[in-house]
Tab-separated table of C-alpha atoms in Angstrom:
chain	number	residue	atom	x	y	z
A	12	MET	CA	0.084	-0.257	-0.367
A	13	VAL	CA	1.371	3.055	-0.667
A	14	PHE	CA	1.050	6.416	1.266
A	15	SER	CA	1.082	10.002	0.356
A	16	TRP	CA	4.129	11.693	1.802
A	17	LEU	CA	1.493	13.972	3.447
A	18	GLU	CA	0.086	11.180	5.536
A	19	MET	CA	3.775	10.734	7.027
A	20	ARG	CA	3.701	12.157	10.746
A	21	TRP	CA	6.992	13.609	9.770
A	22	ALA	CA	5.866	15.662	7.048
A	23	ARG	CA	2.751	17.277	8.297
A	24	PRO	CA	4.392	20.369	10.616
A	25	LEU	CA	6.564	21.082	7.206
A	26	TYR	CA	3.784	20.863	5.536
A	27	LEU	CA	1.425	23.270	8.224
A	28	ALA	CA	4.917	25.335	8.168
A	29	PHE	CA	5.146	25.848	4.437
A	30	VAL	CA	1.076	26.862	4.608
A	31	PHE	CA	1.489	28.957	7.354
A	32	CYS	CA	4.703	30.798	5.563
A	33	LEU	CA	2.466	31.069	2.305
A	34	ALA	CA	-0.269	32.723	4.114
A	35	LEU	CA	1.974	34.908	5.438
A	36	GLY	CA	3.657	36.262	2.320
A	37	LEU	CA	0.403	36.069	0.832
A	38	LEU	CA	-0.734	38.402	3.260
A	39	GLN	CA	2.233	40.711	3.001
A	40	ALA	CA	2.070	41.193	-0.568
A	41	ILE	CA	-2.123	42.301	0.072
A	42	LYS	CA	-1.002	44.697	2.610
A	43	LEU	CA	1.890	46.204	-0.142
A	44	TYR	CA	-0.437	46.199	-3.103
A	45	LEU	CA	-2.857	48.050	-0.402
A	46	ARG	CA	-0.559	50.531	0.702
A	47	ARG	CA	0.588	51.216	-3.093
A	48	GLN	CA	-3.155	51.611	-3.936
A	49	ARG	CA	-3.658	53.936	-0.909
A	50	LEU	CA	-0.377	55.912	-1.926
A	51	LEU	CA	-1.385	56.169	-5.440
A	52	ARG	CA	-4.709	57.787	-4.533
A	53	ASP	CA	-3.382	60.192	-1.924
A	54	LEU	CA	-0.970	61.332	-4.280
A	55	CYS	CA	-3.094	61.557	-7.480
A	56	PRO	CA	-3.550	65.461	-7.141
A	57	PHE	CA	0.306	66.016	-7.708
A	58	PRO	CA	2.131	64.950	-11.124
A	59	ALA	CA	5.593	63.492	-10.905
A	60	PRO	CA	8.432	62.667	-13.140
A	61	PRO	CA	8.052	59.268	-15.000
A	62	THR	CA	8.843	56.118	-12.614
A	63	HIS	CA	10.488	52.698	-12.772
A	64	TRP	CA	8.170	50.018	-12.045
A	65	PHE	CA	10.380	48.660	-9.130
A	66	TYR	CA	13.236	51.182	-8.346
A	67	GLY	CA	10.676	54.417	-8.787
A	68	HIS	CA	13.053	57.137	-8.387
A	69	GLN	CA	15.887	55.646	-6.312
A	70	LYS	CA	18.257	56.073	-9.407
A	71	LEU	CA	17.637	59.839	-9.965
A	72	LEU	CA	18.205	60.407	-6.380
A	73	GLN	CA	21.005	58.479	-5.506
A	74	ASP	CA	23.077	59.351	-8.422
A	75	GLY	CA	23.766	62.367	-6.695
A	76	LYS	CA	22.806	65.008	-9.713
A	77	MET	CA	21.692	67.745	-8.454
A	78	GLU	CA	20.641	69.232	-11.672
A	79	LYS	CA	18.213	67.024	-12.141
A	80	LEU	CA	16.412	67.773	-8.958
A	81	GLU	CA	16.490	71.607	-10.742
A	82	GLU	CA	14.587	70.246	-13.746
A	83	ILE	CA	12.193	68.837	-11.350
A	84	VAL	CA	11.191	71.926	-9.677
A	85	GLU	CA	11.417	73.856	-12.820
A	86	LYS	CA	8.816	71.192	-14.586
A	87	TYR	CA	6.739	70.713	-11.674
A	88	PRO	CA	5.889	73.718	-9.313
A	89	CYS	CA	5.500	73.581	-6.029
A	90	ALA	CA	5.593	69.434	-4.424
A	91	PHE	CA	6.108	66.182	-6.466
A	92	PRO	CA	5.624	62.797	-5.365
A	93	CYS	CA	9.572	61.317	-5.385
A	94	TRP	CA	8.545	57.004	-5.254
A	95	VAL	CA	11.450	54.786	-3.577
A	96	GLY	CA	10.635	51.664	-4.763
A	97	PRO	CA	7.147	50.637	-5.506
A	98	PHE	CA	5.398	50.611	-2.386
A	99	GLN	CA	7.219	54.104	-0.727
A	100	ALA	CA	7.120	57.326	-1.826
A	101	PHE	CA	8.265	60.778	0.086
A	102	PHE	CA	6.147	63.744	-0.898
A	103	TYR	CA	8.605	66.494	-2.049
A	104	ILE	CA	8.294	69.915	-1.712
A	105	TYR	CA	10.262	73.409	-2.388
A	106	ASP	CA	7.544	76.143	-2.525
A	107	PRO	CA	7.720	78.910	0.370
A	108	ASP	CA	3.859	78.864	1.293
A	109	TYR	CA	3.964	74.807	1.188
A	110	ALA	CA	6.925	75.297	3.679
A	111	LYS	CA	5.568	77.539	5.837
A	112	ALA	CA	2.682	75.374	6.154
A	113	PHE	CA	4.664	72.516	6.966
A	114	LEU	CA	7.109	74.229	8.940
A	115	ASN	CA	4.717	75.992	11.116
A	116	ARG	CA	3.316	72.157	12.680
A	117	THR	CA	4.825	70.000	15.590
A	118	ASP	CA	4.781	66.931	13.212
A	119	PRO	CA	7.317	63.663	13.711
A	120	LYS	CA	10.383	63.403	12.731
A	121	SER	CA	10.507	60.953	9.171
A	122	LYS	CA	10.825	57.120	10.829
A	123	TYR	CA	13.429	57.014	7.540
A	124	LEU	CA	16.031	59.349	7.379
A	125	TYR	CA	15.733	59.748	11.276
A	126	LYS	CA	15.357	56.121	12.376
A	127	PHE	CA	18.534	55.349	10.096
A	128	LEU	CA	19.951	58.542	12.074
A	129	ILE	CA	19.716	56.816	15.609
A	130	PRO	CA	22.673	54.306	15.712
A	131	CYS	CA	24.638	57.011	15.047
A	132	LEU	CA	23.358	59.825	16.887
A	133	GLY	CA	21.406	58.308	19.575
A	134	LYS	CA	17.742	59.964	20.460
A	135	GLY	CA	19.098	64.238	20.590
A	136	LEU	CA	17.159	67.098	19.284
A	137	VAL	CA	17.757	65.704	15.988
A	138	SER	CA	15.759	62.506	15.900
A	139	LEU	CA	13.328	63.389	19.422
A	140	ASP	CA	9.603	63.960	18.880
A	141	GLY	CA	6.779	65.524	21.515
A	142	PRO	CA	7.586	66.400	25.018
A	143	LYS	CA	10.821	65.076	25.253
A	144	TRP	CA	11.966	67.140	22.589
A	145	PHE	CA	10.657	70.290	24.180
A	146	GLN	CA	12.161	69.098	27.681
A	147	HIS	CA	15.651	68.785	25.415
A	148	ARG	CA	15.464	72.302	24.112
A	149	ARG	CA	14.107	73.693	26.702
A	150	LEU	CA	17.756	72.668	28.877
A	151	LEU	CA	19.733	73.167	25.705
A	152	THR	CA	19.055	76.292	24.927
A	153	PRO	CA	21.265	78.573	27.285
A	154	GLY	CA	24.210	77.637	25.753
A	155	PHE	CA	23.376	79.207	22.293
A	156	ASN	CA	22.652	82.716	24.103
A	157	PHE	CA	24.955	85.606	22.684
A	158	ASN	CA	26.730	86.328	26.047
A	159	ILE	CA	27.940	82.754	25.443
A	160	LEU	CA	28.890	83.048	22.039
A	161	LYS	CA	30.455	86.568	22.152
A	162	SER	CA	33.501	84.571	24.229
A	163	TYR	CA	33.687	82.272	21.491
A	164	VAL	CA	34.976	84.741	19.020
A	165	GLU	CA	38.430	84.524	20.266
A	166	VAL	CA	38.717	80.795	20.474
A	167	MET	CA	37.308	80.698	16.839
A	168	ALA	CA	40.006	82.788	15.530
A	169	HIS	CA	42.473	80.873	17.445
A	170	SER	CA	41.505	77.461	15.649
A	171	VAL	CA	41.547	79.307	12.100
A	172	ASN	CA	44.660	81.035	13.029
A	173	THR	CA	46.051	77.445	13.398
A	174	MET	CA	44.744	76.179	10.427
A	175	LEU	CA	46.226	79.247	8.086
A	176	GLY	CA	49.228	78.387	9.278
A	177	LYS	CA	49.744	74.744	8.550
A	178	TRP	CA	48.611	76.749	5.157
A	179	GLU	CA	51.511	78.426	5.230
A	180	LYS	CA	53.519	75.541	5.870
A	181	ILE	CA	52.205	73.961	2.654
A	182	CYS	CA	52.084	76.870	0.251
A	183	GLY	CA	55.054	79.178	0.907
A	184	PRO	CA	55.524	82.125	-1.105
A	185	GLN	CA	53.784	80.010	-4.327
A	186	ASP	CA	50.922	79.389	-5.562
A	187	THR	CA	49.989	76.026	-4.467
A	188	ILE	CA	46.922	73.741	-4.876
A	189	VAL	CA	45.476	72.434	-1.826
A	190	GLU	CA	42.883	69.969	-0.691
A	191	VAL	CA	40.439	72.525	1.866
A	192	SER	CA	37.574	70.396	2.622
A	193	GLU	CA	39.619	67.876	5.444
A	194	HIS	CA	41.534	70.618	7.033
A	195	ILE	CA	38.367	73.237	7.171
A	196	SER	CA	36.575	69.825	9.128
A	197	LEU	CA	39.701	69.513	11.606
A	198	MET	CA	39.533	73.407	11.996
A	199	THR	CA	35.464	73.093	12.930
A	200	LEU	CA	36.206	70.335	14.963
A	201	ASP	CA	38.962	71.957	16.936
A	202	THR	CA	36.909	75.033	17.298
A	203	LEU	CA	34.102	72.861	18.639
A	204	MET	CA	35.905	70.835	20.997
A	205	LYS	CA	36.925	73.691	22.619
A	206	CYS	CA	33.999	76.274	22.666
A	207	ALA	CA	31.451	73.243	23.406
A	208	PHE	CA	33.645	70.900	25.886
A	209	SER	CA	36.198	73.246	26.600
A	210	GLN	CA	38.814	70.783	25.652
A	211	GLU	CA	42.269	71.530	23.909
A	212	THR	CA	42.296	68.263	21.467
A	213	ASN	CA	45.390	70.231	19.131
A	214	CYS	CA	43.535	67.775	16.389
A	215	GLN	CA	44.494	70.237	13.495
A	216	ILE	CA	48.112	69.099	14.172
A	217	SER	CA	47.689	65.408	15.706
A	218	SER	CA	46.500	62.770	13.174
A	219	THR	CA	44.813	60.602	16.074
A	220	HIS	CA	41.656	62.680	15.675
A	221	ASP	CA	41.649	62.241	11.624
A	222	LEU	CA	39.478	59.335	12.241
A	223	TYR	CA	36.687	60.780	13.984
A	224	VAL	CA	36.556	62.904	10.908
A	225	LYS	CA	36.913	60.329	8.126
A	226	ALA	CA	34.224	58.216	10.148
A	227	THR	CA	31.426	60.960	10.020
A	228	PHE	CA	31.522	61.275	6.347
A	229	GLU	CA	31.528	57.987	5.884
A	230	ALA	CA	29.024	57.292	8.285
A	231	SER	CA	26.731	59.580	6.454
A	232	LYS	CA	27.314	58.417	2.984
A	233	ILE	CA	26.269	55.069	3.835
A	234	ILE	CA	22.885	56.241	5.208
A	235	PHE	CA	21.983	58.323	2.734
A	236	HIS	CA	22.337	55.818	0.203
A	237	ARG	CA	20.621	53.609	2.836
A	238	LEU	CA	17.514	56.278	2.554
A	239	TYR	CA	17.344	55.786	-1.318
A	240	SER	CA	17.637	52.094	-1.834
A	241	PHE	CA	14.114	50.698	-0.328
A	242	LEU	CA	15.470	47.002	0.377
A	243	HIS	CA	17.749	48.669	2.793
A	244	HIS	CA	15.008	49.933	4.761
A	245	ASN	CA	14.233	46.439	6.277
A	246	ASP	CA	16.574	46.771	9.628
A	247	THR	CA	17.301	43.139	8.887
A	248	ILE	CA	18.750	43.235	5.281
A	249	PHE	CA	20.106	46.214	5.819
A	250	LYS	CA	22.115	44.808	9.300
A	251	PHE	CA	23.663	41.806	6.909
A	252	SER	CA	24.640	43.716	4.121
A	253	PRO	CA	28.153	45.020	3.599
A	254	GLN	CA	27.307	48.596	4.402
A	255	GLY	CA	25.712	47.661	7.306
A	256	HIS	CA	28.646	45.781	8.569
A	257	ARG	CA	31.083	49.214	7.639
A	258	LEU	CA	28.269	51.312	9.418
A	259	GLN	CA	28.761	49.458	13.139
A	260	LYS	CA	32.399	49.975	12.661
A	261	MET	CA	31.887	53.748	12.009
A	262	VAL	CA	29.392	53.833	14.672
A	263	LYS	CA	31.375	52.541	17.323
A	264	ILE	CA	34.375	54.627	16.224
A	265	LEU	CA	32.172	57.918	16.775
A	266	HIS	CA	30.949	56.610	19.968
A	267	GLN	CA	34.496	56.043	21.793
A	268	TYR	CA	34.929	59.395	21.088
A	269	THR	CA	32.305	61.060	22.303
A	270	GLU	CA	32.282	58.765	24.974
A	271	LYS	CA	35.470	59.593	26.082
A	272	ILE	CA	34.872	63.188	26.039
A	273	ILE	CA	32.216	62.586	28.799
A	274	GLN	CA	34.022	60.345	30.999
A	275	ASP	CA	37.115	63.303	30.574
A	276	ARG	CA	34.765	65.545	31.951
A	277	LYS	CA	32.791	63.429	34.642
A	278	LYS	CA	36.380	62.876	35.918
A	279	PHE	CA	37.772	66.268	36.566
A	280	LEU	CA	34.637	67.320	38.262
A	281	LYS	CA	34.915	64.563	40.706
A	282	ASP	CA	38.890	65.316	40.773
A	283	GLU	CA	37.769	69.507	41.364
A	284	LYS	CA	35.472	68.078	44.002
A	285	LYS	CA	37.160	66.117	45.698
A	286	HIS	CA	40.050	68.704	46.186
A	287	GLY	CA	37.288	71.193	47.214
A	288	ASN	CA	38.065	72.755	44.132
A	289	THR	CA	34.513	74.697	43.694
A	290	GLN	CA	35.663	77.613	41.606
A	291	LYS	CA	33.316	77.853	38.420
A	292	GLN	CA	34.907	78.792	34.784
A	293	LYS	CA	34.214	82.163	33.796
A	294	CYS	CA	31.864	80.770	31.133
A	295	GLN	CA	29.506	77.322	31.622
A	296	ASP	CA	29.832	75.326	27.998
A	297	PHE	CA	27.762	73.015	26.034
A	298	LEU	CA	29.094	69.705	28.365
A	299	ASP	CA	28.535	72.175	31.685
A	300	ILE	CA	24.966	72.611	30.346
A	301	ILE	CA	24.265	69.206	29.937
A	302	LEU	CA	25.280	68.089	32.705
A	303	SER	CA	24.076	70.085	34.790
A	304	ALA	CA	20.384	69.317	32.964
A	305	GLN	CA	21.236	65.676	33.673
A	306	ALA	CA	21.934	66.514	37.400
A	307	GLU	CA	18.987	68.547	38.030
A	308	ASN	CA	16.623	66.118	35.791
A	309	ASP	CA	17.983	62.955	36.852
A	310	ASN	CA	14.565	60.969	36.311
A	311	SER	CA	14.083	62.475	32.709
A	312	PHE	CA	17.713	62.949	31.373
A	313	SER	CA	19.486	59.662	31.579
A	314	ASP	CA	23.356	58.886	30.397
A	315	ILE	CA	21.396	57.743	27.196
A	316	ASP	CA	19.838	61.414	26.634
A	317	LEU	CA	23.726	62.890	27.569
A	318	GLN	CA	25.676	60.911	25.167
A	319	SER	CA	22.421	61.157	22.370
A	320	GLU	CA	22.757	64.952	22.294
A	321	VAL	CA	26.788	65.116	22.686
A	322	ASN	CA	26.610	62.355	19.629
A	323	THR	CA	24.268	65.162	18.021
A	324	PHE	CA	26.084	68.426	18.731
A	325	MET	CA	29.257	66.623	18.036
A	326	VAL	CA	28.357	65.508	14.248
A	327	ALA	CA	25.747	68.435	13.759
A	328	GLY	CA	28.231	71.131	14.554
A	329	HIS	CA	31.312	70.599	13.145
A	330	ASP	CA	30.205	69.110	9.889
A	331	THR	CA	27.658	71.050	8.598
A	332	THR	CA	29.749	74.311	9.497
A	333	ALA	CA	32.686	72.675	8.023
A	334	GLY	CA	30.187	72.020	4.660
A	335	GLY	CA	29.189	75.902	5.068
A	336	ILE	CA	33.136	77.218	5.115
A	337	SER	CA	34.358	74.935	2.141
A	338	TRP	CA	31.415	75.871	-0.280
A	339	LEU	CA	32.040	79.713	1.111
A	340	LEU	CA	35.415	79.293	-0.753
A	341	TYR	CA	34.385	77.864	-3.644
A	342	HIS	CA	32.000	80.305	-4.445
A	343	LEU	CA	34.077	83.301	-3.755
A	344	ALA	CA	36.975	81.355	-5.588
A	345	LEU	CA	34.496	81.149	-8.287
A	346	ASN	CA	33.722	84.793	-8.199
A	347	LEU	CA	36.788	86.729	-7.728
A	348	GLU	CA	35.029	90.302	-7.400
A	349	HIS	CA	32.727	89.600	-4.413
A	350	GLN	CA	35.804	87.588	-3.165
A	351	GLU	CA	38.062	91.267	-3.490
A	352	ARG	CA	35.240	93.335	-2.284
A	353	CYS	CA	34.942	91.468	1.096
A	354	ARG	CA	38.241	91.542	1.527
A	355	GLU	CA	37.993	94.964	1.106
A	356	GLU	CA	35.098	95.073	3.702
A	357	ILE	CA	37.303	93.240	6.104
A	358	ARG	CA	40.215	94.921	5.382
A	359	GLY	CA	38.394	97.968	6.801
A	360	ILE	CA	36.829	96.628	9.650
A	361	LEU	CA	39.794	94.414	11.081
A	362	GLY	CA	43.174	95.720	9.793
A	363	ASP	CA	45.899	92.918	10.006
A	364	GLY	CA	43.700	90.824	11.666
A	365	SER	CA	45.381	90.656	15.029
A	366	SER	CA	42.581	90.507	16.780
A	367	ILE	CA	38.868	90.037	15.771
A	368	THR	CA	35.744	90.830	18.236
A	369	TRP	CA	32.053	90.461	18.233
A	370	ASP	CA	31.312	93.875	18.009
A	371	GLN	CA	33.305	94.066	14.068
A	372	LEU	CA	31.551	90.811	12.940
A	373	GLY	CA	28.317	92.903	13.329
A	374	GLU	CA	29.845	95.293	10.708
A	375	MET	CA	30.473	92.701	7.842
A	376	SER	CA	27.216	93.575	6.019
A	377	TYR	CA	28.541	92.682	2.802
A	378	THR	CA	30.625	89.527	3.320
A	379	THR	CA	27.168	88.770	5.068
A	380	MET	CA	25.511	88.845	2.025
A	381	CYS	CA	27.537	86.676	0.313
A	382	ILE	CA	27.810	84.250	3.242
A	383	LYS	CA	23.950	84.084	2.760
A	384	GLU	CA	23.907	83.480	-0.595
A	385	SER	CA	26.590	81.042	-0.359
A	386	LEU	CA	23.963	78.967	1.804
A	387	ARG	CA	21.533	79.735	-0.482
A	388	LEU	CA	23.342	78.040	-3.717
A	389	ALA	CA	24.816	75.133	-1.153
A	390	PRO	CA	22.444	74.653	1.949
A	391	PRO	CA	25.264	72.591	3.904
A	392	ILE	CA	21.818	70.604	4.769
A	393	PRO	CA	19.337	69.986	1.523
A	394	SER	CA	16.725	68.490	3.066
A	395	ILE	CA	14.240	67.279	5.875
A	396	SER	CA	11.553	65.660	6.254
A	397	ARG	CA	9.000	65.032	8.683
A	398	GLU	CA	5.713	62.400	8.563
A	399	LEU	CA	2.196	64.040	8.890
A	400	SER	CA	0.686	63.170	12.176
A	401	LYS	CA	-2.319	64.414	10.678
A	402	PRO	CA	-3.884	66.099	7.259
A	403	ILE	CA	-2.723	68.828	5.834
A	404	THR	CA	-4.082	71.217	3.276
A	405	PHE	CA	-1.471	73.520	1.373
A	406	PRO	CA	-2.655	76.977	-0.121
A	407	ASP	CA	-3.395	75.760	-3.341
A	408	GLY	CA	-6.311	73.699	-1.826
A	409	ARG	CA	-4.586	70.168	-2.282
A	410	SER	CA	-4.080	68.146	0.778
A	411	LEU	CA	-2.139	65.248	1.909
A	412	PRO	CA	-3.459	62.623	4.361
A	413	ALA	CA	-1.763	61.760	7.773
A	414	GLY	CA	1.306	59.458	7.284
A	415	ILE	CA	2.657	60.480	4.646
A	416	THR	CA	6.651	61.457	4.672
A	417	VAL	CA	6.902	64.894	3.824
A	418	VAL	CA	10.474	66.318	2.423
A	419	LEU	CA	10.802	69.709	2.370
A	420	SER	CA	14.210	70.027	-0.317
A	421	ILE	CA	16.067	72.914	0.667
A	422	TRP	CA	18.281	72.754	-2.187
A	423	GLY	CA	14.982	72.701	-4.476
A	424	LEU	CA	13.516	75.968	-2.458
A	425	HIS	CA	17.044	77.614	-2.940
A	426	HIS	CA	17.056	76.879	-6.443
A	427	ASN	CA	13.582	77.482	-7.621
A	428	SER	CA	13.383	79.881	-10.715
A	429	ALA	CA	9.452	81.231	-9.517
A	430	ILE	CA	11.242	82.521	-6.492
A	431	TRP	CA	15.202	83.262	-7.529
A	432	GLU	CA	15.604	84.987	-10.871
A	433	ASN	CA	18.551	83.225	-12.232
A	434	PRO	CA	19.105	81.108	-9.291
A	435	LYS	CA	22.067	79.854	-10.865
A	436	VAL	CA	23.934	82.715	-10.385
A	437	PHE	CA	26.269	83.864	-7.292
A	438	ASP	CA	24.320	87.416	-6.575
A	439	PRO	CA	25.165	88.737	-2.819
A	440	LEU	CA	23.021	91.899	-3.444
A	441	ARG	CA	20.060	89.207	-3.346
A	442	PHE	CA	20.528	90.030	0.420
A	443	SER	CA	20.032	93.530	0.377
A	444	GLN	CA	17.846	94.596	3.033
A	445	GLU	CA	15.463	96.151	0.485
A	446	ASN	CA	15.606	92.644	-1.490
A	447	SER	CA	15.188	90.527	0.932
A	448	ASP	CA	11.992	92.553	2.214
A	449	GLN	CA	10.108	91.872	-0.646
A	450	ARG	CA	10.670	88.251	-0.129
A	451	HIS	CA	8.870	85.607	1.060
A	452	SER	CA	9.799	85.043	4.420
A	453	TYR	CA	10.101	81.162	3.689
A	454	SER	CA	11.985	81.187	0.708
A	455	PHE	CA	15.314	81.338	2.467
A	456	LEU	CA	15.712	78.184	4.900
A	457	PRO	CA	19.105	77.347	5.438
A	458	PHE	CA	18.672	76.474	9.176
A	459	SER	CA	15.000	75.617	8.648
A	460	ALA	CA	12.453	77.479	10.617
A	461	GLY	CA	9.106	77.280	12.768
A	462	PRO	CA	8.844	75.789	15.693
A	463	ARG	CA	12.149	73.146	15.438
A	464	ASN	CA	14.767	75.535	13.669
A	465	CYS	CA	18.516	74.802	14.228
A	466	ILE	CA	19.149	75.683	17.761
A	467	GLY	CA	22.982	76.336	16.717
A	468	GLN	CA	22.233	78.644	14.128
A	469	HIS	CA	24.120	81.672	15.730
A	470	PHE	CA	26.520	79.928	16.269
A	471	ALA	CA	27.552	78.611	12.842
A	472	MET	CA	26.909	82.299	11.572
A	473	ILE	CA	29.487	83.133	13.798
A	474	GLN	CA	32.148	80.943	12.586
A	475	LEU	CA	31.802	81.361	8.858
A	476	LYS	CA	32.456	84.917	9.508
A	477	VAL	CA	35.179	84.402	11.762
A	478	ALA	CA	36.595	81.906	9.312
A	479	ILE	CA	36.015	83.196	6.118
A	480	ALA	CA	37.567	86.956	7.250
A	481	LEU	CA	40.871	85.191	8.752
A	482	ILE	CA	41.174	83.330	5.496
A	483	LEU	CA	40.414	86.255	3.284
A	484	LEU	CA	43.351	89.130	4.899
A	485	ASN	CA	46.177	86.056	4.692
A	486	PHE	CA	45.240	84.211	1.005
A	487	LYS	CA	43.629	84.605	-2.061
A	488	VAL	CA	41.853	81.635	-3.583
A	489	SER	CA	41.003	80.561	-6.788
A	490	LEU	CA	39.718	77.191	-8.728
A	491	ASP	CA	41.881	74.791	-9.676
A	492	PRO	CA	40.258	73.830	-13.207
A	493	THR	CA	41.756	70.570	-13.525
A	494	ARG	CA	39.415	69.637	-11.100
A	495	PRO	CA	35.563	70.583	-11.524
A	496	LEU	CA	33.442	70.168	-8.506
A	497	VAL	CA	30.298	67.563	-8.166
A	498	PHE	CA	28.019	68.042	-5.667
A	499	MET	CA	27.442	65.142	-3.238
A	500	PRO	CA	24.168	65.035	-1.529
A	501	GLN	CA	24.228	63.093	1.660
A	502	ILE	CA	22.965	63.963	5.232
A	503	VAL	CA	25.643	67.048	4.833
A	504	LEU	CA	26.195	68.650	1.078
A	505	LYS	CA	29.579	67.533	0.303
A	506	PRO	CA	32.209	67.668	-2.615
A	507	LYS	CA	32.098	64.330	-4.372
A	508	ASN	CA	36.162	64.758	-4.752
A	509	GLY	CA	37.342	67.434	-2.665
A	510	LEU	CA	37.607	70.893	-2.592
A	511	TYR	CA	40.766	71.682	-4.636
A	512	LEU	CA	41.853	75.518	-4.591
A	513	HIS	CA	44.613	77.523	-5.287
A	514	LEU	CA	45.947	79.090	-2.702
A	515	LYS	CA	48.171	82.093	-2.460
A	516	LYS	CA	49.348	83.718	0.428
A	517	LEU	CA	48.822	87.822	0.745
A	518	PRO	CA	51.480	90.298	1.748
């Protein structure tokens, strides 16, 4: 008698498991299909560029061709749906009225980009939402008041002068090509360590700190590519991928660096207390403030919260500012007449630059316009995103339901020809008082806007002014025509192959 294999006792559990897995797979397929249909329905009022049936717009955005985004902004006014794979879409906006409606809400951060940042940064101001975000913002805001920022000007100038000393040794009396972006990253790291953590690291001279800067760069690159690779949205798939393994190594480097900063300060405070030395520093730094916040709110501000905020401020505080300074140098090297006008203004205010004060920074009106124009053309953070917690209706009457991920493309907004005439042209006079007053208040957003604007924007602007003032007093910068610059969009906008400039020491 021949028995079916299904009648054999050992085969039945396998058969049931197979049927169960098949049913789960079918349910997941139905769920994804319904998700796609819902997204198609919700995004129907908004035209989009042609999509690949499987990749969507993934190739378009992952290739990093910012010119493509500019073409889309020109062709599709206000906004467009961007498909990442067949079952996920981000809604890109780049219109000031749309931006105002979007930023004046308190929607949570997108679960995609910001979830991907958590392994690197933890849950700090960048990724927190709700009451905990408000608590952290309130506790950390005193670290950025103007009295504290004023005390940083001299520290910033010292760090910039250290970098300029390196450039003098490299160049000598001759015009020399130098890759400047790495030097600038180390300089901003040096500044941040001194200002925020009162630490003399000598990181511009000692190569031991290069690893942190390189880990920041590589982690940012991996996270950006994960964002636009829909298969890597799955944590398990990403964890076992080569990029996932590499990111774990980068995260370890970043966390070891910040953990040492915290432990060194705690040891210092413990030793001070042990020896009865309770004399306070002239000014509290950022680390003092968050340690005080933890001491006063020990039940709601844990060690994890502490390290998350240090991680966040370390990356955001040096990497974005380095990007802003690098792009400013690039634009002034590209537009020599504006560079010379800035230099004349700075010389008239600072003389030989042997000293620089807070009040003098406020006198640099033309230089400030050039800084803003550079931030328009190359915003260090090219986009931010939120997930709608409730429906939104835009000023033109079109709506989106809750659950949609909205991406404000700051790059698209700043290159939108409906707002900016000849948007690719470097024209600092766009930011004269008269022209600024006539423009929509949400058309220029390098530091975002609304309740979740950048807490460190004044710190960044001061550092940009100090850096460019001292650089232009000492060097003339021009482009190397043999190395054309290519934008590389990551979490922070970077030059793809570095930024090579001719540096000529001025007498």
